[in-house]
mmCIF file of C-alpha atoms and ligand atoms in Angstrom:
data_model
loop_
_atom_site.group_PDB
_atom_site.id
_atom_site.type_symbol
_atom_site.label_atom_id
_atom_site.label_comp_id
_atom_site.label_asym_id
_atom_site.label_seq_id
_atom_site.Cartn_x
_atom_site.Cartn_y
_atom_site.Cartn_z
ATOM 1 C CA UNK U 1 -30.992 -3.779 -13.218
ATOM 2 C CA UNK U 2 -27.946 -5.544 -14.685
ATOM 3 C CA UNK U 3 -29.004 -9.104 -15.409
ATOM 4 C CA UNK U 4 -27.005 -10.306 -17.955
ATOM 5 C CA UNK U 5 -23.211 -9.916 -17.976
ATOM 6 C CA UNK U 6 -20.579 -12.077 -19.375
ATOM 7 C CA UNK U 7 -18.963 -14.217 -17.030
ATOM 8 C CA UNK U 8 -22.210 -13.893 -14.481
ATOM 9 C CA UNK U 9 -24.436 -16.906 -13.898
ATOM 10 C CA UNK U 10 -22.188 -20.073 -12.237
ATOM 11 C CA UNK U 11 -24.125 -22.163 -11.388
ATOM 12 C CA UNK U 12 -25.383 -21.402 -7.297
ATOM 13 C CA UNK U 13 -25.354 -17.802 -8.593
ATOM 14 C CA UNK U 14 -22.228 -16.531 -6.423
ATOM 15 C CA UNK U 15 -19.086 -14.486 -8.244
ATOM 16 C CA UNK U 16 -16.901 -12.816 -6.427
ATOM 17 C CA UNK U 17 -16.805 -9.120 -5.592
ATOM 18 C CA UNK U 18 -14.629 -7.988 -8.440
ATOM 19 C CA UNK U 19 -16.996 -9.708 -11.212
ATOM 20 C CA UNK U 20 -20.307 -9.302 -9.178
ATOM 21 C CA UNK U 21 -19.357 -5.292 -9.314
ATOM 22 C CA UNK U 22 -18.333 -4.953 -12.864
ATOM 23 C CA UNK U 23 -21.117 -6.287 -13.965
ATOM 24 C CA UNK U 24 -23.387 -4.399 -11.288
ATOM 25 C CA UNK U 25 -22.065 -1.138 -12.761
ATOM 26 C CA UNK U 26 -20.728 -1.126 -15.788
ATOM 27 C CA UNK U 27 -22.339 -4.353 -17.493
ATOM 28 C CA UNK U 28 -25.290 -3.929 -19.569
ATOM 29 C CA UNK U 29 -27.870 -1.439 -18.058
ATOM 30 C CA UNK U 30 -25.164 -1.123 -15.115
ATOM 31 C CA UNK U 31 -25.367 1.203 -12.833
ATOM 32 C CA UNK U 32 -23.257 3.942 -13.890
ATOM 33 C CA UNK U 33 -24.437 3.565 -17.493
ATOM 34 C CA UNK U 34 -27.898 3.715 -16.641
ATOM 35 C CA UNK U 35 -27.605 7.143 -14.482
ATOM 36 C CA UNK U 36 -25.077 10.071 -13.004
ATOM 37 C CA UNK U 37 -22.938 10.174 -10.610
ATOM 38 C CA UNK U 38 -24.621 13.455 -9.033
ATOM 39 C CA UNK U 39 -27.846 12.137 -8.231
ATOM 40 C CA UNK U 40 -26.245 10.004 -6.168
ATOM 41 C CA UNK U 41 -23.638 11.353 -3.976
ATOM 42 C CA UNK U 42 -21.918 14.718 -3.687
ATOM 43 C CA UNK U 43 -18.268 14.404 -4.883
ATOM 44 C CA UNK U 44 -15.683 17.904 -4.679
ATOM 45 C CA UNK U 45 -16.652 18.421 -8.392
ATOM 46 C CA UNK U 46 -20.498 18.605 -6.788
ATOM 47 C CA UNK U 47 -19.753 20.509 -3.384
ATOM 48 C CA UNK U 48 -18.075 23.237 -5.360
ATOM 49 C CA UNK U 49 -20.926 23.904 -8.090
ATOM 50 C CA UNK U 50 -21.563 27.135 -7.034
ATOM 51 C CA UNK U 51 -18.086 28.742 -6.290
ATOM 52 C CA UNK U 52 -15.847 26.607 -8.676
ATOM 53 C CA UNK U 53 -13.287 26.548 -5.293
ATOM 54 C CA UNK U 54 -12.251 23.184 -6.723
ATOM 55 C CA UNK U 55 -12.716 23.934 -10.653
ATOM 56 C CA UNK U 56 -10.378 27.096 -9.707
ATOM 57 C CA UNK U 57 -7.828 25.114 -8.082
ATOM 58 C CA UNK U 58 -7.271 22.183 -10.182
ATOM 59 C CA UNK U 59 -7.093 24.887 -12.845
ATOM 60 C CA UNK U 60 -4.481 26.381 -11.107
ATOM 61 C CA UNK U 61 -2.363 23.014 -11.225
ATOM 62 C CA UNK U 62 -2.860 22.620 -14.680
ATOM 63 C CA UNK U 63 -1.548 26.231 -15.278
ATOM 64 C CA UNK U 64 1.313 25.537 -12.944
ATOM 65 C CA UNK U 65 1.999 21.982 -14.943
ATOM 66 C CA UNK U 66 2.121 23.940 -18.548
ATOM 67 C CA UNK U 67 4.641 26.191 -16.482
ATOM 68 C CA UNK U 68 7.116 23.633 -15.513
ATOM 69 C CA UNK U 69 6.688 22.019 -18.487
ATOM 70 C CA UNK U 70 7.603 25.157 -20.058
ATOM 71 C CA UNK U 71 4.713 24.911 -22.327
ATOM 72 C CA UNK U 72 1.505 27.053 -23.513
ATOM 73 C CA UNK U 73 -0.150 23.916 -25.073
ATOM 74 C CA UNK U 74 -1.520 21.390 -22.963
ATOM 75 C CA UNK U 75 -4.534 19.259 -22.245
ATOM 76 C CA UNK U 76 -6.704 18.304 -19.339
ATOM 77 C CA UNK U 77 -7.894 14.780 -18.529
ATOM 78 C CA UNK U 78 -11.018 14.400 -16.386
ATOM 79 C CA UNK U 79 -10.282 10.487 -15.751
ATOM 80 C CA UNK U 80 -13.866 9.243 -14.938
ATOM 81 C CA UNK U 81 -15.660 12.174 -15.674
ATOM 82 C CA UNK U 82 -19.127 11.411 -14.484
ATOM 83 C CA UNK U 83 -21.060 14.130 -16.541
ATOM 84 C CA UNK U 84 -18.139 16.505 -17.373
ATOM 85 C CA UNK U 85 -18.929 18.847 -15.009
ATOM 86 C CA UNK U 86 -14.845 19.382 -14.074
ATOM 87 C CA UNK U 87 -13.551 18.717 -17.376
ATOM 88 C CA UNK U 88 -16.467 21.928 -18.182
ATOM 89 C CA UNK U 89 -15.498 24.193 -15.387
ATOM 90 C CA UNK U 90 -11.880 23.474 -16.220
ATOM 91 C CA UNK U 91 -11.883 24.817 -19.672
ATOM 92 C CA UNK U 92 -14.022 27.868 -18.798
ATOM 93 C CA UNK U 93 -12.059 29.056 -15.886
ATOM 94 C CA UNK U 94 -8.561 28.116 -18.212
ATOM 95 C CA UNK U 95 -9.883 30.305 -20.485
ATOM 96 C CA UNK U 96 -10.930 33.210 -18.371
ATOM 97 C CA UNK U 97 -8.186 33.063 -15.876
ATOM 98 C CA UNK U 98 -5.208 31.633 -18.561
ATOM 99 C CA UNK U 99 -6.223 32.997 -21.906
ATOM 100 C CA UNK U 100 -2.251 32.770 -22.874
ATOM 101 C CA UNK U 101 -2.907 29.062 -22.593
ATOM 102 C CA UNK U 102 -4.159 26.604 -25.137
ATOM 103 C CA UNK U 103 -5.974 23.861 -23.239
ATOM 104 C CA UNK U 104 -7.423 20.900 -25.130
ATOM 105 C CA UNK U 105 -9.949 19.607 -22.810
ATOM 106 C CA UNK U 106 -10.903 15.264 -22.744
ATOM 107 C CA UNK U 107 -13.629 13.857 -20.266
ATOM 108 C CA UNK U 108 -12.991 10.394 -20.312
ATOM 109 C CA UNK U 109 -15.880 8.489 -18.885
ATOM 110 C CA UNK U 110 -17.909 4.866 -19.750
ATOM 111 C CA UNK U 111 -21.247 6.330 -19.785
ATOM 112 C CA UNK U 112 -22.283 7.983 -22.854
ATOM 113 C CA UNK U 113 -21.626 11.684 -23.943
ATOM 114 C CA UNK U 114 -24.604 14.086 -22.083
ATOM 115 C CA UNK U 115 -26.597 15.685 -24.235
ATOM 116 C CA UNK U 116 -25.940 19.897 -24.696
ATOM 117 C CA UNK U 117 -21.463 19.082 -23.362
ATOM 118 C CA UNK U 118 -19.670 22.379 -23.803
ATOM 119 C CA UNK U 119 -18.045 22.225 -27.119
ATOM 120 C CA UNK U 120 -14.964 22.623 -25.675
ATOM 121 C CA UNK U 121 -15.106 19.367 -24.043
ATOM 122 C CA UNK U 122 -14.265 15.956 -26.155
ATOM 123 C CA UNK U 123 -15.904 12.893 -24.847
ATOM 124 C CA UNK U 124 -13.791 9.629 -25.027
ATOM 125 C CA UNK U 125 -14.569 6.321 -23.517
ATOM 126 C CA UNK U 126 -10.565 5.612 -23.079
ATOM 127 C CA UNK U 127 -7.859 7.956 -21.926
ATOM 128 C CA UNK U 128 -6.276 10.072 -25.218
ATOM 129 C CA UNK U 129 -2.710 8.784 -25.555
ATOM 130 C CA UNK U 130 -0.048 10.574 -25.288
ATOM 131 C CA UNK U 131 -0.751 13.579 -24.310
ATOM 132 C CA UNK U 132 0.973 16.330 -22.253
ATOM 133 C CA UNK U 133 -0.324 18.161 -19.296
ATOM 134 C CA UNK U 134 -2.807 17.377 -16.590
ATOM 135 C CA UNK U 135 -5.002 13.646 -16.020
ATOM 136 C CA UNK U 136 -7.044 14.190 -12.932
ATOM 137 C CA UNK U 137 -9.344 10.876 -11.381
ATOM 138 C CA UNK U 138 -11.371 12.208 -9.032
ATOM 139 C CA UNK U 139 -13.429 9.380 -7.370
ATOM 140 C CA UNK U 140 -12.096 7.097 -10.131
ATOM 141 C CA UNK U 141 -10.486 4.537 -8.303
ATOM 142 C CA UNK U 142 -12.913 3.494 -5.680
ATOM 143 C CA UNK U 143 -15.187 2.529 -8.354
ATOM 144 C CA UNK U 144 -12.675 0.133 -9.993
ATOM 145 C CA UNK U 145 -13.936 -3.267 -9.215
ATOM 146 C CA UNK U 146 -12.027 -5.062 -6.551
ATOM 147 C CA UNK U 147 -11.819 -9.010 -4.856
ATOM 148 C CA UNK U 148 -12.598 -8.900 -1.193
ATOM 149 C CA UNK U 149 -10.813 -11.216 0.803
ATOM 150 C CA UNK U 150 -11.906 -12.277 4.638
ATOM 151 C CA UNK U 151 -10.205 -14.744 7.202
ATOM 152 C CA UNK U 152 -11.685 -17.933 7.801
ATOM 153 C CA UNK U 153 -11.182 -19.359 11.366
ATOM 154 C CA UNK U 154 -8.518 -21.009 10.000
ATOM 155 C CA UNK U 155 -6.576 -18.026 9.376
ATOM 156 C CA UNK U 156 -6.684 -18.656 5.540
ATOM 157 C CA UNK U 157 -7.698 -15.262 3.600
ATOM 158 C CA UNK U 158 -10.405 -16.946 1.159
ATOM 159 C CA UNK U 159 -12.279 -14.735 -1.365
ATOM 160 C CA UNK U 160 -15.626 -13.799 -0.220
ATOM 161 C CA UNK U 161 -18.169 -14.698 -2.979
ATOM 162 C CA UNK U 162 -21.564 -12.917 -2.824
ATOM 163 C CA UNK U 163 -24.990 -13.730 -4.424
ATOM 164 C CA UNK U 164 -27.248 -10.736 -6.487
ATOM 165 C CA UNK U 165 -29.090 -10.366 -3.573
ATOM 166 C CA UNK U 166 -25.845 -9.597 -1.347
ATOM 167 C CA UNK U 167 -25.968 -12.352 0.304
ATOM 168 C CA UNK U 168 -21.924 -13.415 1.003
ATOM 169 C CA UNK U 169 -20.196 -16.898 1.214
ATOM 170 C CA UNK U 170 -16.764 -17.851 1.449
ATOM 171 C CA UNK U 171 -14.663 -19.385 -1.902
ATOM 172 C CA UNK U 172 -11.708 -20.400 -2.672
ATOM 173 C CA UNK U 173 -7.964 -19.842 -0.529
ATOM 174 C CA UNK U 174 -7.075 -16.721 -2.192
ATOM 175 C CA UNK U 175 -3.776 -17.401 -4.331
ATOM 176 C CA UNK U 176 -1.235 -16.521 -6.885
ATOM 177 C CA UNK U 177 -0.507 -12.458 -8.103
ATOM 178 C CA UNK U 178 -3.818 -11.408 -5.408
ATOM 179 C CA UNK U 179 -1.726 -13.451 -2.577
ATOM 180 C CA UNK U 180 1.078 -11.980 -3.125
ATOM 181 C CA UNK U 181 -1.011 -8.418 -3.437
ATOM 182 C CA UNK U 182 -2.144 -9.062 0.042
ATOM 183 C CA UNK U 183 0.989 -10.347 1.343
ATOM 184 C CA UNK U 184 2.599 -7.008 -0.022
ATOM 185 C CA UNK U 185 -0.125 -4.619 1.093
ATOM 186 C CA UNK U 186 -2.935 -5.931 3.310
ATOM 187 C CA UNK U 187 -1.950 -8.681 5.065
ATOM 188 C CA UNK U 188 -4.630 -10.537 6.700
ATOM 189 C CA UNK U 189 -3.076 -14.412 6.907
ATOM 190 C CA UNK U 190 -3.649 -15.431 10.181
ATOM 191 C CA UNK U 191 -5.564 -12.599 11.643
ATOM 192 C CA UNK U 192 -8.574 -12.844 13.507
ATOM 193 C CA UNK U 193 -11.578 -14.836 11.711
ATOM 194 C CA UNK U 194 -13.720 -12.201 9.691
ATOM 195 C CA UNK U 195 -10.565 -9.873 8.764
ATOM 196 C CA UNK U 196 -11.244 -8.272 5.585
ATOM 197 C CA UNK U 197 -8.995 -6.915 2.784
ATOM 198 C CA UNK U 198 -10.100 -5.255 -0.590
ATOM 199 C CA UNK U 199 -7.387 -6.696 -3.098
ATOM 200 C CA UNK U 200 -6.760 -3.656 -4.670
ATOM 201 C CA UNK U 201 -4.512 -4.911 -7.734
ATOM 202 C CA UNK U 202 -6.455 -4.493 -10.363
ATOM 203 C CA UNK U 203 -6.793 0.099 -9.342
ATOM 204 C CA UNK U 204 -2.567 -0.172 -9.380
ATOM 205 C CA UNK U 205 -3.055 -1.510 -12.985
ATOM 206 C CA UNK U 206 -5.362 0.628 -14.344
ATOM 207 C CA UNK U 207 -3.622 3.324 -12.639
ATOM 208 C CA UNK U 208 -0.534 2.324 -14.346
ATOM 209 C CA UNK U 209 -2.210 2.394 -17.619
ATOM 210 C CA UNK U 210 -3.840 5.829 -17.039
ATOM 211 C CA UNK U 211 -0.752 7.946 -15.723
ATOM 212 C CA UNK U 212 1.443 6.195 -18.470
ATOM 213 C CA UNK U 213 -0.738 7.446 -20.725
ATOM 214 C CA UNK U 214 0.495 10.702 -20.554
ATOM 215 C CA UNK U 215 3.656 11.781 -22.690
ATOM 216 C CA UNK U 216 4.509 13.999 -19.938
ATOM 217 C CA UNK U 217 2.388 15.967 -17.135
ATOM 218 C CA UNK U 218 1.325 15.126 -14.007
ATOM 219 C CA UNK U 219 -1.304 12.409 -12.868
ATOM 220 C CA UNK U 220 -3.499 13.002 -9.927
ATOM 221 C CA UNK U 221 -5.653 10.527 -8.472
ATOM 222 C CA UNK U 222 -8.224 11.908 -5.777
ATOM 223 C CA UNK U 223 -9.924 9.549 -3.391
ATOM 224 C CA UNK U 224 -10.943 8.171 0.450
ATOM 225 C CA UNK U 225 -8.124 5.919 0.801
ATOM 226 C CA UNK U 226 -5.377 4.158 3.668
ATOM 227 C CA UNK U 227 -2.427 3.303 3.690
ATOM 228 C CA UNK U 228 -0.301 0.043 5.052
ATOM 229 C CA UNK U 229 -0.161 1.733 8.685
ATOM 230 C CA UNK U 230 -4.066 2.133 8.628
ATOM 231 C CA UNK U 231 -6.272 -0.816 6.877
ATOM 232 C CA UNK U 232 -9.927 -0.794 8.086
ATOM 233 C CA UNK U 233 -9.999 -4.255 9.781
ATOM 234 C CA UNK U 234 -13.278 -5.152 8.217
ATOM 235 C CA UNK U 235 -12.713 -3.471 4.853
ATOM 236 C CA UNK U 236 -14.818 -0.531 3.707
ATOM 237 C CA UNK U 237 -17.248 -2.160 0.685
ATOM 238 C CA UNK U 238 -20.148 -0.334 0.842
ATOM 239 C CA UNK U 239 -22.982 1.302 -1.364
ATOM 240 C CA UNK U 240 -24.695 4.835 -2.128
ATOM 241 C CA UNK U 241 -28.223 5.188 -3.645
ATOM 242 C CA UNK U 242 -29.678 8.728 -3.647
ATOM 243 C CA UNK U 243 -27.601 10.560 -1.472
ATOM 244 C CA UNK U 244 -27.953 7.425 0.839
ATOM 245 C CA UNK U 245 -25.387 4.645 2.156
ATOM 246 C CA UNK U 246 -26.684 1.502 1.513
ATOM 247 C CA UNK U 247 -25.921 -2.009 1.573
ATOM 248 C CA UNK U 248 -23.476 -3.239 -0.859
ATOM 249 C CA UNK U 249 -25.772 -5.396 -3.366
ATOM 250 C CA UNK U 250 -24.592 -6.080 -6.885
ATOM 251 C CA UNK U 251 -27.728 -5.464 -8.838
ATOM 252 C CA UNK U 252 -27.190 -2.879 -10.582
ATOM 253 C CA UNK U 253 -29.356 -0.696 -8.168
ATOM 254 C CA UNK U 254 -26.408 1.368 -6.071
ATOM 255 C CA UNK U 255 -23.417 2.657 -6.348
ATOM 256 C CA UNK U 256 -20.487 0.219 -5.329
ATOM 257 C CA UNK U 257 -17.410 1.817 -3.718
ATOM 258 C CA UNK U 258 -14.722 1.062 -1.004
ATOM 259 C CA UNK U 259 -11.584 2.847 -0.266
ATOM 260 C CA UNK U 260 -8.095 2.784 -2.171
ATOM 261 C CA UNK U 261 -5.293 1.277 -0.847
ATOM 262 C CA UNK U 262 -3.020 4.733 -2.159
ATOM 263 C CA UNK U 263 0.029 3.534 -1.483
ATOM 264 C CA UNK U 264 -0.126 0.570 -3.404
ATOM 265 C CA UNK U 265 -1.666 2.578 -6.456
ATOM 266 C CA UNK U 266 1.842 4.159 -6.753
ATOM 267 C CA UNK U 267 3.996 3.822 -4.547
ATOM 268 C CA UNK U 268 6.931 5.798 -5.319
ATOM 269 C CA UNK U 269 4.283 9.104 -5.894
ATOM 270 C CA UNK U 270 3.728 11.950 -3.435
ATOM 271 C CA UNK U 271 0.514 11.796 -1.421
ATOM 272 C CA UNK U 272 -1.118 14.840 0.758
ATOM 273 C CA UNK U 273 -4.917 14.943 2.150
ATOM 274 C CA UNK U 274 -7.039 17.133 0.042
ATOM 275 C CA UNK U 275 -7.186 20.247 2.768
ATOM 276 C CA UNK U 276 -2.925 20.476 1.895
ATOM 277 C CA UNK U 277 -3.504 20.510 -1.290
ATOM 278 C CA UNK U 278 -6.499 22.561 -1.823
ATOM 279 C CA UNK U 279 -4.988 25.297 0.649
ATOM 280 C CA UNK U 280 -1.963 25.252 -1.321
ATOM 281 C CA UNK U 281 -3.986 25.881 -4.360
ATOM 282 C CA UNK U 282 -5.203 29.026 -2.923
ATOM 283 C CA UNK U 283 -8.602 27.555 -1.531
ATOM 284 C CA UNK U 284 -9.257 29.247 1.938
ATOM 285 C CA UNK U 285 -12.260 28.474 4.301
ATOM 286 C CA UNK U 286 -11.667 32.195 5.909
ATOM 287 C CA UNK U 287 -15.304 34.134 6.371
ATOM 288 C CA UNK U 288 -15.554 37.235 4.631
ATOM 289 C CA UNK U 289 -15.416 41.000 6.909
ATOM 290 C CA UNK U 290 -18.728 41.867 8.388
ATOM 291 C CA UNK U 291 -17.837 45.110 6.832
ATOM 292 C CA UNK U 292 -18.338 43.690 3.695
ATOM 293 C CA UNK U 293 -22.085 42.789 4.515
ATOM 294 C CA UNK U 294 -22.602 46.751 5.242
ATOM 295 C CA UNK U 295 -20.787 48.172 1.339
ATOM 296 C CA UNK U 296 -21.495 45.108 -0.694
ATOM 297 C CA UNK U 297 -24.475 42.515 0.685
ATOM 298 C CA UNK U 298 -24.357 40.275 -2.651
ATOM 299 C CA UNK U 299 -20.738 39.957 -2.766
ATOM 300 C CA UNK U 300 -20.613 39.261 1.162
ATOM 301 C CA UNK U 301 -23.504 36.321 0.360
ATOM 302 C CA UNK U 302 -21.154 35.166 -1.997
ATOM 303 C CA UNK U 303 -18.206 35.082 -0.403
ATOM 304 C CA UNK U 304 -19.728 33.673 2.257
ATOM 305 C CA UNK U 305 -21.507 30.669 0.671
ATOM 306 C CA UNK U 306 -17.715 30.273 -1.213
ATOM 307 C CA UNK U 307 -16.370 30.166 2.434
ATOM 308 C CA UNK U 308 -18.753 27.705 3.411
ATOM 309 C CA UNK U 309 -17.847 25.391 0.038
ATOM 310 C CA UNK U 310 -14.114 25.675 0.956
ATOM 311 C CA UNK U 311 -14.782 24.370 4.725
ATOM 312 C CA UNK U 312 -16.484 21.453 3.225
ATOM 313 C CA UNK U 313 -13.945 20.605 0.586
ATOM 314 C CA UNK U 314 -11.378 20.585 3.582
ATOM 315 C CA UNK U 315 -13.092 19.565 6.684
ATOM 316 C CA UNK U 316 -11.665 16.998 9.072
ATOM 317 C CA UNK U 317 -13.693 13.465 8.852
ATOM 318 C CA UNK U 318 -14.661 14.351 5.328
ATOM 319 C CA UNK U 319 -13.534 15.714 1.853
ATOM 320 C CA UNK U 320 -10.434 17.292 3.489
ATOM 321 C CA UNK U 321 -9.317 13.612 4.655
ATOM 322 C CA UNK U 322 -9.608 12.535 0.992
ATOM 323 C CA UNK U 323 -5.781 11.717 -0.122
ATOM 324 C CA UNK U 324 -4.418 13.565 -3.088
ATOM 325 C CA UNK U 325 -1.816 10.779 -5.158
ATOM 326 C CA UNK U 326 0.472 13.240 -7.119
ATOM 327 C CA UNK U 327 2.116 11.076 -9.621
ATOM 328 C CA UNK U 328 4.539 13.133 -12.461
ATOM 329 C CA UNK U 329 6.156 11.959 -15.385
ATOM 330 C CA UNK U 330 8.927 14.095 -17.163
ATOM 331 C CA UNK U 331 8.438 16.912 -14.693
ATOM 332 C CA UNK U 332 9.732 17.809 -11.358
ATOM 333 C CA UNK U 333 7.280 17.715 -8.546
ATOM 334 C CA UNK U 334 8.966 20.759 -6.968
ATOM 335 C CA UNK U 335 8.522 22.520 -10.060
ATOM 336 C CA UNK U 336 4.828 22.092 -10.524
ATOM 337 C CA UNK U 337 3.991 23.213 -6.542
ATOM 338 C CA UNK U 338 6.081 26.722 -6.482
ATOM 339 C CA UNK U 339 4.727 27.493 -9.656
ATOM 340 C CA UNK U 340 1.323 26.968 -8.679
ATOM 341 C CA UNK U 341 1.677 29.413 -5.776
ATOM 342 C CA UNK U 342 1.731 32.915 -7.588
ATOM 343 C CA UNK U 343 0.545 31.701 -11.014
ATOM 344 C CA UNK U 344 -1.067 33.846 -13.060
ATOM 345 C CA UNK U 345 -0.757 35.418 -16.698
HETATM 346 C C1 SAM S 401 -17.833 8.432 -8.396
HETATM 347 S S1 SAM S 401 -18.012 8.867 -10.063
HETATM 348 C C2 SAM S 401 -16.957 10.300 -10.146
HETATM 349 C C3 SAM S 401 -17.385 11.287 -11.207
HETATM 350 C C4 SAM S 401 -16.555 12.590 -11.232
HETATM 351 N N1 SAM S 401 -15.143 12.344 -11.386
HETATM 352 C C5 SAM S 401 -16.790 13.432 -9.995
HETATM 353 O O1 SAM S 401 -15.875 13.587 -9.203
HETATM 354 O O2 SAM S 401 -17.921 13.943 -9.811
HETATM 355 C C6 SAM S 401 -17.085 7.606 -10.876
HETATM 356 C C7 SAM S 401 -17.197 7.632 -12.413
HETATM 357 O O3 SAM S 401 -16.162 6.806 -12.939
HETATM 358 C C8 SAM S 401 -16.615 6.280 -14.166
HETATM 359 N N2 SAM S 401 -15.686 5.208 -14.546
HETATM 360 C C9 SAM S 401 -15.392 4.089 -13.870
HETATM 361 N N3 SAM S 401 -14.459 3.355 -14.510
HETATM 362 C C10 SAM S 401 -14.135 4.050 -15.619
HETATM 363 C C11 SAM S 401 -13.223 3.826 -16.702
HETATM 364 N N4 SAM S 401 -12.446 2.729 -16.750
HETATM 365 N N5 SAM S 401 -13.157 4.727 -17.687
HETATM 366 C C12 SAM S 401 -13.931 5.841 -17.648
HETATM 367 N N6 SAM S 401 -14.818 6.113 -16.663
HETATM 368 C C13 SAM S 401 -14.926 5.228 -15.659
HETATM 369 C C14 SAM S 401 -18.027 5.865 -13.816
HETATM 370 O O4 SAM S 401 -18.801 5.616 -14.969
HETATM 371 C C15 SAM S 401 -18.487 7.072 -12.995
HETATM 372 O O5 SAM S 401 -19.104 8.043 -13.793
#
């Protein structure tokens, strides 16, 4: 459990939700330095483990961002990495399906290096700078703490202060740069008593800091997210233990998450839902011919259990709904997406 954090301990034992959840995860013995993201909950990088559907196609982008970029050197970023597993599939299939390429491969991730990580992979607990090619942050930002915010019957948004045991209490009027956050993106002055907002300022900064990290490339963040046209009324804080949604408690013994506000991230950046993207990336949820069960019954298993993988990656009310943030930086959107079409060596 994380008991001891900088900053924790005022004195009736409240923080708020941005605090309470940095030191529940990432303080000492936090959550997600004390155990992996996979026994937990199944992101893409997890639903994919036996096909590679996703390793393929975000190998694919980064072969179609060295193309634009009209280069043959460039790196992949796994931004939050959890155990490497993309930043391991990426260089293997780069290297099997792009051997023109020269990939340097980074997982960038708080917890510490697993034992036995592919050689290929270099472990770093801050993103490289300057570097050219590909940062991907899959089910990065939902984990970057956040301030939750909820309406008082007085129609004043006050920050929502919560106790170890999850117990909640209202604070203080919620003011300055996070007023002006909500003002800009969530407004909830004046709505009905109990509106919630997640004040997502501090994911735009570290998003800033991220993508501007790269010299040039593209930037992708991957997550469950809204937009100003659809804010969940009540906010979406929640937590995942073992494959299980839980309460939201800030111990140290679950996962803390709730959804990005994507627009706000980066607003000027291109955003699709993860079925666009992953179709466009050549990931198809077709079944395989019966006829192939008759000539070839392993390779029909296998294309079938791939088909299977795709329909999850893409399916409506889950993975497929996730939004894709496409943010580039010295290379033309356009570019990047015809190239990736008919890529190949
Ligand atoms: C939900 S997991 C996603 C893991 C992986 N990307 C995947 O899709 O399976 C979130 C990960 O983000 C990591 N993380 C959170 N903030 C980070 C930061 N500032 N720098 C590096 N890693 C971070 C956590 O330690 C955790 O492993």
């Amino acid at each position: 459990m994380a008991r001891k954090c900088r900053g924790e301990g005022s004195q009736d034992g409240a923080r708020g939700w941005r605090e309470a959840t940095r030191c529940a995860l990432y303080g000492p013995d936090g959550f997600y330095l004390r155990t992996r993201p996979a026994a937990h909950f199944r992101t893409s990088v997890h639903v994919s483990a036996h096909s590679a559907l996703f390793e393929a196609a975000v190998t694919r982008l980064l072969a179609a961002t060295a193309a634009a970029l009209r280069t043959r050197e460039v790196a992949f970023v796994d931004m939050a990495a959890g155990s490497g597993e993309l930043a391991t599939a990426v260089a293997a299939a780069a290297a099997g399906s792009h051997p023109s390429l020269s990939v340097r491969v980074y997982a960038v991730e708080r917890a510490p290096e697993p034992a036995g990580l592919d050689p290929r992979v270099t472990w770093l607990p801050e993103v490289p700078d300057g570097v050219t090619g590909l940062l991907f942050a899959n089910e990065w930002l939902d984990n970057v703490p956040v301030d939750v915010a909820e309406t008082g019957a007085d129609g004043v948004p006050r920050y929502v202060r919560v106790h170890a045991d999850g117990t909640e209490e209202p604070g203080d009027p919620v003011a300055g740069a996070d007023a002006a956050w909500l003002e800009r993106w969530w407004p909830i002055a004046g709505a009905a008593p109990g509106t919630r907002a997640e004040i997502g300022a501090p994911r735009d900064e570290a998003w800033r800091r991220a993508a501007g990290s790269l010299a040039a490339g593209l930037a992708v963040a991957v997550d469950y997210g809204h937009t100003r046209a659809s804010r969940p009324p009540l906010g979406t804080l929640t937590g995942f233990r073992e494959g299980r949604q839980v309460r939201p408690v800030p111990d140290g013994s679950c996962d803390l998450t709730s959804h990005v506000a994507m627009d706000a991230v980066a607003p000027h950046a291109t955003r699709v839902p993860q079925r666009t993207a992953l179709r466009a990336l050549g990931v198809s949820g077709a079944r395989p011919p019966l006829t192939l069960a008759a000539t070839d019954p392993a390779a029909y298993l296998r294309a079938l259990s791939g088909a299977g993988e795709a329909a999850e990656l893409t399916a409506h009310g889950g993975l497929g709904d996730f939004i894709w943030l496409l943010d580039p930086a010295g290379v033309d959107l356009a570019d990047v997406v015809r190239l990736a079409g008919p890529l190949r060596d």
